[in-house]
Amino acid sequence: MVQPSLPKLDRIDLRILAHLQKNARVTNVELADAVGLSASPCLVRVKRLEKAGYITGYGAEIALRKLGDTTSVFTEVTLADHRAQDFSRFETAIRKVDEVLECHLVSGGYDYMLKFLTRSIQHYQEIIEELLARDIGIEKYFSYVVIKSVFVKRHYPLEKFFDG
């Protein structure tokens, strides 16, 4: 749902966002050509999308395997108690763990799904043990070590989700 204070996006805006998420280093002229605009109006739209917060940043994708071995682990976490302050305490603490790339509050048989990126399984276990020792409300956890990532999409199919 679009917030009332945000500008409504049209199909050109969605195309701009779709192209930028796939290649943020594209020149404005190339982007304009790809979305069917001239360069100046395209740049105005990109600046408007940035100012409105639709574009929150630009970054580089790093080939971690070239830097060395890493281990990805998905972890289901169940909290011991379920008051608002219990969720807040856990979220505040987990936000500070650099190796946690994602934290999702979920419905179902557990409370949170976390994605860790660590140097090794031993490194992951050290982090978990430290979290348990800090008493941030974890009752139990289940770990799923990633053997192979078949694919990881780094862009959203915006034009399939939203009308422009």
PDB file of C-alpha atoms in Angstrom:
ATOM      1  CA  MET A   1       0.000   0.000   0.000  1.00  0.00           C
ATOM      2  CA  VAL A   2       1.412   3.398  -1.016  1.00  0.00           C
ATOM      3  CA  GLN A   3       1.549   5.936   1.776  1.00  0.00           C
ATOM      4  CA  PRO A   4      -0.497   9.096   1.076  1.00  0.00           C
ATOM      5  CA  SER A   5       2.552  11.378   1.329  1.00  0.00           C
ATOM      6  CA  LEU A   6       4.494   9.436  -1.318  1.00  0.00           C
ATOM      7  CA  PRO A   7       4.143  10.226  -5.001  1.00  0.00           C
ATOM      8  CA  LYS A   8       2.160   7.644  -6.976  1.00  0.00           C
ATOM      9  CA  LEU A   9       4.354   5.593  -9.262  1.00  0.00           C
ATOM     10  CA  ASP A  10       3.574   4.984 -12.912  1.00  0.00           C
ATOM     11  CA  ARG A  11       4.881   2.239 -15.185  1.00  0.00           C
ATOM     12  CA  ILE A  12       7.941   4.320 -16.140  1.00  0.00           C
ATOM     13  CA  ASP A  13       8.878   4.751 -12.475  1.00  0.00           C
ATOM     14  CA  LEU A  14       8.563   0.983 -11.980  1.00  0.00           C
ATOM     15  CA  ARG A  15      10.756   0.386 -15.027  1.00  0.00           C
ATOM     16  CA  ILE A  16      13.353   2.770 -13.652  1.00  0.00           C
ATOM     17  CA  LEU A  17      13.361   0.966 -10.301  1.00  0.00           C
ATOM     18  CA  ALA A  18      13.521  -2.440 -11.997  1.00  0.00           C
ATOM     19  CA  HIS A  19      16.507  -1.408 -14.121  1.00  0.00           C
ATOM     20  CA  LEU A  20      18.373   0.279 -11.281  1.00  0.00           C
ATOM     21  CA  GLN A  21      18.076  -2.703  -8.968  1.00  0.00           C
ATOM     22  CA  LYS A  22      19.650  -4.898 -11.656  1.00  0.00           C
ATOM     23  CA  ASN A  23      22.387  -2.412 -12.554  1.00  0.00           C
ATOM     24  CA  ALA A  24      22.767   0.691 -10.407  1.00  0.00           C
ATOM     25  CA  ARG A  25      25.880   1.720 -12.341  1.00  0.00           C
ATOM     26  CA  VAL A  26      23.939   2.231 -15.558  1.00  0.00           C
ATOM     27  CA  THR A  27      24.423   5.725 -16.937  1.00  0.00           C
ATOM     28  CA  ASN A  28      21.459   8.049 -16.963  1.00  0.00           C
ATOM     29  CA  VAL A  29      21.482   8.036 -20.775  1.00  0.00           C
ATOM     30  CA  GLU A  30      21.393   4.210 -20.860  1.00  0.00           C
ATOM     31  CA  LEU A  31      18.648   4.142 -18.235  1.00  0.00           C
ATOM     32  CA  ALA A  32      16.604   6.732 -20.106  1.00  0.00           C
ATOM     33  CA  ASP A  33      16.925   4.728 -23.308  1.00  0.00           C
ATOM     34  CA  ALA A  34      15.905   1.496 -21.531  1.00  0.00           C
ATOM     35  CA  VAL A  35      12.732   3.034 -20.087  1.00  0.00           C
ATOM     36  CA  GLY A  36      11.742   5.135 -23.105  1.00  0.00           C
ATOM     37  CA  LEU A  37      12.548   8.633 -21.854  1.00  0.00           C
ATOM     38  CA  SER A  38      15.047  11.311 -22.741  1.00  0.00           C
ATOM     39  CA  ALA A  39      17.918  11.830 -20.304  1.00  0.00           C
ATOM     40  CA  SER A  40      16.708  14.950 -18.492  1.00  0.00           C
ATOM     41  CA  PRO A  41      13.211  13.724 -17.516  1.00  0.00           C
ATOM     42  CA  CYS A  42      14.716  10.375 -16.529  1.00  0.00           C
ATOM     43  CA  LEU A  43      17.182  12.042 -14.159  1.00  0.00           C
ATOM     44  CA  VAL A  44      14.353  14.122 -12.655  1.00  0.00           C
ATOM     45  CA  ARG A  45      12.392  10.926 -11.997  1.00  0.00           C
ATOM     46  CA  VAL A  46      15.385   9.156 -10.418  1.00  0.00           C
ATOM     47  CA  LYS A  47      15.991  12.130  -8.108  1.00  0.00           C
ATOM     48  CA  ARG A  48      12.278  12.179  -7.188  1.00  0.00           C
ATOM     49  CA  LEU A  49      12.368   8.430  -6.428  1.00  0.00           C
ATOM     50  CA  GLU A  50      15.447   8.921  -4.250  1.00  0.00           C
ATOM     51  CA  LYS A  51      13.939  11.881  -2.401  1.00  0.00           C
ATOM     52  CA  ALA A  52      10.678   9.984  -1.765  1.00  0.00           C
ATOM     53  CA  GLY A  53      12.639   7.060  -0.301  1.00  0.00           C
ATOM     54  CA  TYR A  54      11.793   4.485  -2.974  1.00  0.00           C
ATOM     55  CA  ILE A  55      15.517   4.207  -3.680  1.00  0.00           C
ATOM     56  CA  THR A  56      17.284   3.771  -0.355  1.00  0.00           C
ATOM     57  CA  GLY A  57      20.849   3.317  -1.579  1.00  0.00           C
ATOM     58  CA  TYR A  58      23.246   1.904  -4.124  1.00  0.00           C
ATOM     59  CA  GLY A  59      25.808  -0.808  -3.567  1.00  0.00           C
ATOM     60  CA  ALA A  60      28.134  -3.377  -5.055  1.00  0.00           C
ATOM     61  CA  GLU A  61      27.577  -7.122  -5.071  1.00  0.00           C
ATOM     62  CA  ILE A  62      30.667  -8.840  -3.694  1.00  0.00           C
ATOM     63  CA  ALA A  63      31.822 -12.311  -4.825  1.00  0.00           C
ATOM     64  CA  LEU A  64      32.434 -13.659  -1.311  1.00  0.00           C
ATOM     65  CA  ARG A  65      33.727 -17.002  -2.611  1.00  0.00           C
ATOM     66  CA  LYS A  66      36.716 -15.135  -4.095  1.00  0.00           C
ATOM     67  CA  LEU A  67      37.545 -13.727  -0.656  1.00  0.00           C
ATOM     68  CA  GLY A  68      37.351 -17.057   1.149  1.00  0.00           C
ATOM     69  CA  ASP A  69      35.004 -19.665   2.556  1.00  0.00           C
ATOM     70  CA  THR A  70      31.845 -18.643   4.375  1.00  0.00           C
ATOM     71  CA  THR A  71      28.924 -20.528   5.854  1.00  0.00           C
ATOM     72  CA  SER A  72      25.287 -19.473   5.571  1.00  0.00           C
ATOM     73  CA  VAL A  73      22.919 -20.662   8.280  1.00  0.00           C
ATOM     74  CA  PHE A  74      19.186 -20.130   8.602  1.00  0.00           C
ATOM     75  CA  THR A  75      18.036 -20.246  12.211  1.00  0.00           C
ATOM     76  CA  GLU A  76      14.547 -20.578  13.642  1.00  0.00           C
ATOM     77  CA  VAL A  77      14.304 -18.879  17.034  1.00  0.00           C
ATOM     78  CA  THR A  78      11.552 -19.283  19.600  1.00  0.00           C
ATOM     79  CA  LEU A  79      11.384 -16.828  22.488  1.00  0.00           C
ATOM     80  CA  ALA A  80      10.662 -17.964  26.028  1.00  0.00           C
ATOM     81  CA  ASP A  81       8.098 -15.194  26.599  1.00  0.00           C
ATOM     82  CA  HIS A  82       5.907 -13.270  24.188  1.00  0.00           C
ATOM     83  CA  ARG A  83       5.321  -9.837  25.674  1.00  0.00           C
ATOM     84  CA  ALA A  84       6.078  -6.727  23.640  1.00  0.00           C
ATOM     85  CA  GLN A  85       9.216  -6.030  25.692  1.00  0.00           C
ATOM     86  CA  ASP A  86      10.488  -9.582  25.017  1.00  0.00           C
ATOM     87  CA  PHE A  87      10.290  -9.047  21.259  1.00  0.00           C
ATOM     88  CA  SER A  88      11.844  -5.602  21.586  1.00  0.00           C
ATOM     89  CA  ARG A  89      14.738  -6.888  23.733  1.00  0.00           C
ATOM     90  CA  PHE A  90      15.491  -9.681  21.265  1.00  0.00           C
ATOM     91  CA  GLU A  91      15.283  -7.423  18.200  1.00  0.00           C
ATOM     92  CA  THR A  92      17.503  -4.768  19.776  1.00  0.00           C
ATOM     93  CA  ALA A  93      20.156  -7.345  20.635  1.00  0.00           C
ATOM     94  CA  ILE A  94      20.062  -9.262  17.352  1.00  0.00           C
ATOM     95  CA  ARG A  95      20.306  -6.039  15.325  1.00  0.00           C
ATOM     96  CA  LYS A  96      23.816  -5.564  16.767  1.00  0.00           C
ATOM     97  CA  VAL A  97      25.117  -8.937  15.540  1.00  0.00           C
ATOM     98  CA  ASP A  98      27.028  -8.214  12.340  1.00  0.00           C
ATOM     99  CA  GLU A  99      26.795 -11.813  11.140  1.00  0.00           C
ATOM    100  CA  VAL A 100      22.974 -11.666  11.107  1.00  0.00           C
ATOM    101  CA  LEU A 101      22.043 -10.534   7.613  1.00  0.00           C
ATOM    102  CA  GLU A 102      18.274 -10.917   7.965  1.00  0.00           C
ATOM    103  CA  CYS A 103      15.816 -11.114  10.832  1.00  0.00           C
ATOM    104  CA  HIS A 104      12.152 -11.858  10.174  1.00  0.00           C
ATOM    105  CA  LEU A 105       9.308 -12.072  12.699  1.00  0.00           C
ATOM    106  CA  VAL A 106       7.205 -14.935  11.349  1.00  0.00           C
ATOM    107  CA  SER A 107       3.989 -16.780  12.047  1.00  0.00           C
ATOM    108  CA  GLY A 108       3.941 -20.496  12.636  1.00  0.00           C
ATOM    109  CA  GLY A 109       5.836 -22.801  14.953  1.00  0.00           C
ATOM    110  CA  TYR A 110       8.586 -20.342  15.921  1.00  0.00           C
ATOM    111  CA  ASP A 111       8.996 -16.589  16.315  1.00  0.00           C
ATOM    112  CA  TYR A 112      11.941 -15.473  14.151  1.00  0.00           C
ATOM    113  CA  MET A 113      13.836 -16.633  11.088  1.00  0.00           C
ATOM    114  CA  LEU A 114      17.418 -15.387  11.001  1.00  0.00           C
ATOM    115  CA  LYS A 115      20.006 -15.619   8.253  1.00  0.00           C
ATOM    116  CA  PHE A 116      23.605 -15.756   9.414  1.00  0.00           C
ATOM    117  CA  LEU A 117      26.768 -15.474   7.345  1.00  0.00           C
ATOM    118  CA  THR A 118      29.796 -16.763   9.253  1.00  0.00           C
ATOM    119  CA  ARG A 119      33.364 -17.914   8.642  1.00  0.00           C
ATOM    120  CA  SER A 120      32.512 -21.495   9.616  1.00  0.00           C
ATOM    121  CA  ILE A 121      30.110 -23.676  11.560  1.00  0.00           C
ATOM    122  CA  GLN A 122      32.352 -23.227  14.601  1.00  0.00           C
ATOM    123  CA  HIS A 123      32.093 -19.454  14.242  1.00  0.00           C
ATOM    124  CA  TYR A 124      28.285 -19.763  14.005  1.00  0.00           C
ATOM    125  CA  GLN A 125      28.197 -21.896  17.150  1.00  0.00           C
ATOM    126  CA  GLU A 126      30.297 -19.322  19.043  1.00  0.00           C
ATOM    127  CA  ILE A 127      27.826 -16.587  18.086  1.00  0.00           C
ATOM    128  CA  ILE A 128      24.827 -18.676  19.165  1.00  0.00           C
ATOM    129  CA  GLU A 129      26.462 -19.556  22.483  1.00  0.00           C
ATOM    130  CA  GLU A 130      27.221 -15.890  23.107  1.00  0.00           C
ATOM    131  CA  LEU A 131      23.599 -14.946  22.326  1.00  0.00           C
ATOM    132  CA  LEU A 132      22.306 -17.614  24.721  1.00  0.00           C
ATOM    133  CA  ALA A 133      24.685 -16.371  27.446  1.00  0.00           C
ATOM    134  CA  ARG A 134      23.398 -12.808  27.016  1.00  0.00           C
ATOM    135  CA  ASP A 135      19.908 -13.932  28.023  1.00  0.00           C
ATOM    136  CA  ILE A 136      17.985 -12.073  25.311  1.00  0.00           C
ATOM    137  CA  GLY A 137      14.971 -14.346  25.608  1.00  0.00           C
ATOM    138  CA  ILE A 138      15.851 -17.291  23.359  1.00  0.00           C
ATOM    139  CA  GLU A 139      14.077 -20.436  24.527  1.00  0.00           C
ATOM    140  CA  LYS A 140      15.171 -22.671  21.661  1.00  0.00           C
ATOM    141  CA  TYR A 141      16.645 -22.507  18.196  1.00  0.00           C
ATOM    142  CA  PHE A 142      17.042 -24.780  15.195  1.00  0.00           C
ATOM    143  CA  SER A 143      19.841 -24.326  12.684  1.00  0.00           C
ATOM    144  CA  TYR A 144      19.858 -25.128   8.983  1.00  0.00           C
ATOM    145  CA  VAL A 145      23.310 -24.999   7.398  1.00  0.00           C
ATOM    146  CA  VAL A 146      23.221 -24.124   3.710  1.00  0.00           C
ATOM    147  CA  ILE A 147      25.013 -26.782   1.676  1.00  0.00           C
ATOM    148  CA  LYS A 148      24.563 -25.063  -1.682  1.00  0.00           C
ATOM    149  CA  SER A 149      22.730 -21.916  -2.758  1.00  0.00           C
ATOM    150  CA  VAL A 150      21.034 -22.876  -6.003  1.00  0.00           C
ATOM    151  CA  PHE A 151      20.208 -19.235  -6.695  1.00  0.00           C
ATOM    152  CA  VAL A 152      19.765 -15.976  -4.830  1.00  0.00           C
ATOM    153  CA  LYS A 153      17.765 -13.262  -6.552  1.00  0.00           C
ATOM    154  CA  ARG A 154      18.983  -9.783  -5.804  1.00  0.00           C
ATOM    155  CA  HIS A 155      16.107  -7.963  -7.464  1.00  0.00           C
ATOM    156  CA  TYR A 156      12.350  -7.942  -7.136  1.00  0.00           C
ATOM    157  CA  PRO A 157       9.946  -8.507 -10.064  1.00  0.00           C
ATOM    158  CA  LEU A 158       8.391  -5.078  -9.463  1.00  0.00           C
ATOM    159  CA  GLU A 159       6.276  -4.950 -12.605  1.00  0.00           C
ATOM    160  CA  LYS A 160       4.580  -8.236 -11.591  1.00  0.00           C
ATOM    161  CA  PHE A 161       3.704  -6.949  -8.107  1.00  0.00           C
ATOM    162  CA  PHE A 162       2.666  -3.353  -8.677  1.00  0.00           C
ATOM    163  CA  ASP A 163       0.527  -1.507 -11.186  1.00  0.00           C
ATOM    164  CA  GLY A 164       2.091   1.510 -12.761  1.00  0.00           C
TER     165      GLY A 164
END
